[in-house]
Every structure is written in C-alpha cells, then in structure tokens.
Amino acid sequence: MGEKPTSVRDDLLIVDDLMLLLMDDDGVSIQTAGTLHDALGGAVLTELALLGRIQTDNSGVLDGPRVTPSGEGPLPDPLLQSAYDTVAEKPQRVRPLLVALGTDLWWVVLDRLVDRGLLHPARPEEAQLRARIRRVLEDGEAPDPRTAAIIGLLFASGAVPSLRPPLPWTSATVTRASEIGRGHWGSEAVSTAVTRTAAAIVAVSAASVATTTR
C-alpha cells in the first residue's frame, strides 16, 4: 500500500523539506540562492493551500491568481500562522506574496532545521525524501500532493542538476519534473479543490523563478 499523503509530516513543513534538499553536505551552502525567496515562499503558500487555508480565484494575469484566506482556527505551526496572517491582511496575487513571504525566510527555516538536529551528515529524513522523489521521477510512481509540490518547487529553483548527492536527471526525468512543476500532478493528486489550488500555486512559483533567472 502506498504512503498516505499528509500536509504536515513529523512536524516538518514542505518548506523544511525543500531547504533540506537545497542544503549542501557542508550544512552551510545553499543551492540557487538567487531564486530562494520564490521557492520558499511558494512552499509556504502551497502548504496553506493543502491545509485548505487559502483559496485562489480564476484570474490568470501576469502576477498569478488572487489569494484570499479560508478556514478558521489557529494553524499547527507558527511559520504557517505568520504566512496566513500576511495573506489575511489584504487580498494579493501569488507573485507579490512569494516575495512578501519568501524574503529572508531561508534563515528562519535554517534555524528550524538546526533546532531539530536535522543538519547532520546522515540526514535520514532527506534520504527518505530523495527516495520518494526518485520513485516519482524515475519509476513513474504517481506523486502524492506533498511530493508533487516539492518536486515542482525544486525543479523551479533550477537546483536539481547540482544537488549532492545527485537525483536522477535525464531527459525523461527532466520532462516529468517540468510537467509536475507546471501543475500536471495527475488526476488523483488534483482531485480536490485544495490540491488544485496547491498545484496552481506551484505552477505560478515555477513561472516566477523562470522569469527571475532570465
């Protein structure tokens, strides 16, 4: 039986997982620092979408759809709560929110990983995550929404070819990662409104990073 998709796993968020992958083995260097704010901001927005705490409209303007808050009650993580409060202040489109949420977020997430003792040589959490990504990219396994979001944001960051240890990077896996980055997660993964919203946010984040790196 396949792994159940979850929106928060072992107190780690999508943004934590993404940073784990982007950190070099020395625990100091970070891949693609120039586009990090878009990728990390996208990760936080995607997590809120998977929790059903934000919605997007159907507008398709340059800066992406408008994001509005949804749901009630406190969120399970202070980082998510802070992001939700930013969204709730006023309706904004995805791209401005990527900047608002992602600027300087890297050091907050880095501190979280250090506090949890996750930046050590073994990094079993990262190894498990890499195995899930490899199954999706190489073996064609259908991704759960969380894994799809991580792959899409990772691909958008442009860091995949330079990750160490390396992930599979062939023409076939590039195509698969690109499709996921554009929000093509498969019929099962986007079968609900929250996952469709999350897929749309990842796609806009990917487009934003692509624009930044031109």
Short mmCIF file of C-alpha atoms in Angstrom, two decimals:
data_model
loop_
_atom_site.label_atom_id
_atom_site.label_comp_id
_atom_site.label_asym_id
_atom_site.label_seq_id
_atom_site.Cartn_x
_atom_site.Cartn_y
_atom_site.Cartn_z
CA MET A 1 0.00 0.00 0.00
CA GLY A 2 1.32 3.44 -0.90
CA GLU A 3 2.26 6.15 1.53
CA LYS A 4 -0.64 8.32 2.63
CA PRO A 5 -0.33 11.94 1.60
CA THR A 6 -0.06 14.31 4.52
CA SER A 7 0.16 18.07 4.70
CA VAL A 8 2.42 18.18 7.77
CA ARG A 9 4.72 15.20 8.38
CA ASP A 10 6.68 14.71 11.59
CA ASP A 11 6.44 18.44 12.37
CA LEU A 12 8.27 19.29 9.12
CA LEU A 13 6.67 21.53 6.54
CA ILE A 14 7.15 21.45 2.78
CA VAL A 15 9.45 24.46 3.17
CA ASP A 16 11.60 22.49 5.64
CA ASP A 17 11.86 19.55 3.25
CA LEU A 18 12.77 21.86 0.39
CA MET A 19 15.53 23.52 2.39
CA LEU A 20 16.91 20.13 3.43
CA LEU A 21 17.29 19.23 -0.24
CA LEU A 22 18.82 22.57 -1.17
CA MET A 23 21.45 22.49 1.59
CA ASP A 24 24.86 21.17 0.56
CA ASP A 25 26.52 18.43 2.58
CA ASP A 26 28.59 21.04 4.43
CA GLY A 27 25.38 22.31 6.05
CA VAL A 28 26.31 25.87 5.10
CA SER A 29 25.97 26.39 1.35
CA ILE A 30 22.53 26.68 -0.22
CA GLN A 31 21.78 25.98 -3.87
CA THR A 32 20.17 28.66 -6.07
CA ALA A 33 20.31 31.45 -3.51
CA GLY A 34 19.14 33.95 -6.15
CA THR A 35 15.72 32.33 -6.52
CA LEU A 36 15.36 31.01 -2.99
CA HIS A 37 12.70 33.51 -1.90
CA ASP A 38 10.34 32.43 -4.68
CA ALA A 39 10.81 28.72 -3.96
CA LEU A 40 10.43 29.04 -0.19
CA GLY A 41 7.53 31.47 -0.43
CA GLY A 42 5.86 29.08 -2.85
CA ALA A 43 6.39 26.22 -0.42
CA VAL A 44 4.62 28.06 2.40
CA LEU A 45 1.72 29.10 0.19
CA THR A 46 1.39 25.55 -1.11
CA GLU A 47 1.26 24.18 2.44
CA LEU A 48 -1.53 26.62 3.30
CA ALA A 49 -3.40 25.51 0.19
CA LEU A 50 -3.09 21.83 1.11
CA LEU A 51 -4.46 22.66 4.55
CA GLY A 52 -7.42 24.40 2.94
CA ARG A 53 -6.49 27.74 4.49
CA ILE A 54 -6.18 29.78 1.29
CA GLN A 55 -8.13 29.99 -1.95
CA THR A 56 -7.32 31.42 -5.37
CA ASP A 57 -9.62 32.94 -7.94
CA ASN A 58 -9.66 32.09 -11.64
CA SER A 59 -7.83 35.16 -12.87
CA GLY A 60 -4.78 34.48 -14.96
CA VAL A 61 -2.94 37.77 -15.01
CA LEU A 62 0.83 38.10 -15.02
CA ASP A 63 1.22 38.01 -11.24
CA GLY A 64 -0.94 34.92 -10.87
CA PRO A 65 -4.35 34.45 -9.28
CA ARG A 66 -5.54 36.45 -6.29
CA VAL A 67 -5.09 34.67 -2.96
CA THR A 68 -7.60 35.00 -0.11
CA PRO A 69 -7.72 33.37 3.33
CA SER A 70 -10.00 30.44 4.06
CA GLY A 71 -10.98 28.36 7.06
CA GLU A 72 -10.87 29.15 10.75
CA GLY A 73 -8.79 28.47 13.81
CA PRO A 74 -5.07 28.52 14.60
CA LEU A 75 -2.59 26.78 12.34
CA PRO A 76 -0.31 23.97 13.57
CA ASP A 77 2.95 25.85 13.04
CA PRO A 78 3.95 29.46 13.83
CA LEU A 79 5.59 29.88 10.42
CA LEU A 80 2.33 28.93 8.73
CA GLN A 81 0.34 31.17 11.07
CA SER A 82 2.54 34.14 10.22
CA ALA A 83 2.12 33.45 6.49
CA TYR A 84 -1.64 33.10 6.88
CA ASP A 85 -1.80 36.42 8.75
CA THR A 86 0.05 38.07 5.84
CA VAL A 87 -2.48 36.66 3.38
CA ALA A 88 -5.36 37.75 5.60
CA GLU A 89 -4.18 41.37 5.77
CA LYS A 90 -5.34 42.08 2.23
CA PRO A 91 -6.04 40.14 -0.99
CA GLN A 92 -2.85 39.81 -3.03
CA ARG A 93 -1.74 37.89 -6.07
CA VAL A 94 0.64 34.96 -5.87
CA ARG A 95 3.83 36.61 -7.11
CA PRO A 96 3.83 39.56 -4.65
CA LEU A 97 3.12 37.05 -1.89
CA LEU A 98 6.13 34.96 -2.89
CA VAL A 99 8.30 37.99 -2.21
CA ALA A 100 6.45 39.01 0.96
CA LEU A 101 6.65 35.51 2.44
CA GLY A 102 9.94 34.30 1.00
CA THR A 103 12.29 37.23 1.57
CA ASP A 104 14.72 36.33 4.38
CA LEU A 105 12.72 33.16 5.07
CA TRP A 106 15.78 31.00 4.44
CA TRP A 107 17.39 31.84 7.77
CA VAL A 108 14.16 31.16 9.68
CA VAL A 109 13.89 27.72 8.08
CA LEU A 110 17.60 27.09 8.60
CA ASP A 111 17.20 27.80 12.31
CA ARG A 112 14.26 25.38 12.42
CA LEU A 113 16.35 22.63 10.88
CA VAL A 114 19.24 23.29 13.26
CA ASP A 115 16.91 23.28 16.28
CA ARG A 116 15.52 19.90 15.16
CA GLY A 117 19.02 18.49 14.73
CA LEU A 118 18.42 17.72 11.06
CA LEU A 119 21.57 19.23 9.56
CA HIS A 120 23.91 16.35 10.31
CA PRO A 121 25.82 14.05 7.90
CA ALA A 122 23.34 11.14 7.99
CA ARG A 123 20.13 13.14 7.33
CA PRO A 124 17.73 10.14 7.21
CA GLU A 125 14.78 12.49 6.60
CA GLU A 126 16.45 13.80 3.46
CA ALA A 127 17.31 10.27 2.30
CA GLN A 128 13.66 9.24 2.66
CA LEU A 129 12.53 12.30 0.74
CA ARG A 130 15.03 11.65 -2.06
CA ALA A 131 13.76 8.08 -2.33
CA ARG A 132 10.18 9.33 -2.75
CA ILE A 133 11.26 11.81 -5.41
CA ARG A 134 13.28 9.18 -7.25
CA ARG A 135 10.27 6.83 -7.37
CA VAL A 136 8.19 9.57 -8.97
CA LEU A 137 10.80 10.79 -11.45
CA GLU A 138 12.48 7.51 -12.42
CA ASP A 139 9.83 4.86 -11.80
CA GLY A 140 6.79 6.88 -12.83
CA GLU A 141 5.05 6.49 -9.48
CA ALA A 142 2.07 8.81 -9.06
CA PRO A 143 3.04 11.53 -6.58
CA ASP A 144 1.02 12.43 -3.53
CA PRO A 145 0.30 16.17 -3.37
CA ARG A 146 3.13 16.90 -0.94
CA THR A 147 5.76 15.13 -3.03
CA ALA A 148 4.44 16.72 -6.21
CA ALA A 149 4.72 20.15 -4.62
CA ILE A 150 8.31 19.52 -3.51
CA ILE A 151 9.33 18.25 -6.96
CA GLY A 152 7.67 21.19 -8.69
CA LEU A 153 9.30 23.76 -6.41
CA LEU A 154 12.66 22.00 -6.56
CA PHE A 155 12.54 21.95 -10.35
CA ALA A 156 11.50 25.60 -10.39
CA SER A 157 14.53 26.53 -8.29
CA GLY A 158 16.84 25.17 -11.01
CA ALA A 159 18.88 23.32 -8.39
CA VAL A 160 18.20 19.71 -9.35
CA PRO A 161 21.23 19.15 -11.62
CA SER A 162 23.63 20.43 -8.96
CA LEU A 163 22.20 18.69 -5.88
CA ARG A 164 24.59 16.48 -3.92
CA PRO A 165 24.11 13.60 -3.69
CA PRO A 166 22.55 13.80 -7.17
CA LEU A 167 18.98 12.99 -8.06
CA PRO A 168 18.24 11.29 -11.40
CA TRP A 169 18.50 13.87 -14.18
CA THR A 170 17.86 12.53 -17.66
CA SER A 171 15.71 13.83 -20.50
CA ALA A 172 12.83 11.67 -19.24
CA THR A 173 13.08 12.83 -15.63
CA VAL A 174 13.52 16.46 -16.72
CA THR A 175 10.30 16.21 -18.71
CA ARG A 176 8.48 14.61 -15.78
CA ALA A 177 9.71 17.22 -13.30
CA SER A 178 8.79 20.01 -15.69
CA GLU A 179 5.25 18.67 -16.07
CA ILE A 180 4.86 18.47 -12.30
CA GLY A 181 6.25 21.99 -11.97
CA ARG A 182 3.56 23.24 -14.35
CA GLY A 183 0.87 21.71 -12.14
CA HIS A 184 0.30 18.44 -14.00
CA TRP A 185 0.17 16.24 -10.93
CA GLY A 186 -2.11 13.52 -12.29
CA SER A 187 -5.85 13.08 -11.91
CA GLU A 188 -5.73 11.53 -8.44
CA ALA A 189 -3.36 14.13 -6.99
CA VAL A 190 -5.52 17.09 -8.06
CA SER A 191 -8.90 15.54 -7.44
CA THR A 192 -9.88 18.06 -4.75
CA ALA A 193 -10.16 21.83 -4.69
CA VAL A 194 -7.30 22.22 -2.18
CA THR A 195 -4.85 20.22 -4.27
CA ARG A 196 -5.87 22.03 -7.45
CA THR A 197 -5.14 25.30 -5.65
CA ALA A 198 -1.78 23.97 -4.45
CA ALA A 199 -0.85 22.80 -7.96
CA ALA A 200 -1.73 26.22 -9.37
CA ILE A 201 0.47 27.97 -6.79
CA VAL A 202 3.42 25.69 -7.59
CA ALA A 203 2.97 26.46 -11.29
CA VAL A 204 2.97 30.21 -10.68
CA SER A 205 6.02 29.86 -8.40
CA ALA A 206 7.84 27.96 -11.13
CA ALA A 207 7.00 30.65 -13.67
CA SER A 208 8.16 33.35 -11.28
CA VAL A 209 11.52 31.64 -10.74
CA ALA A 210 11.94 31.19 -14.50
CA THR A 211 11.37 34.92 -15.01
CA THR A 212 13.87 35.77 -12.26
CA THR A 213 16.62 33.64 -13.78
CA ARG A 214 16.32 35.02 -17.34
#
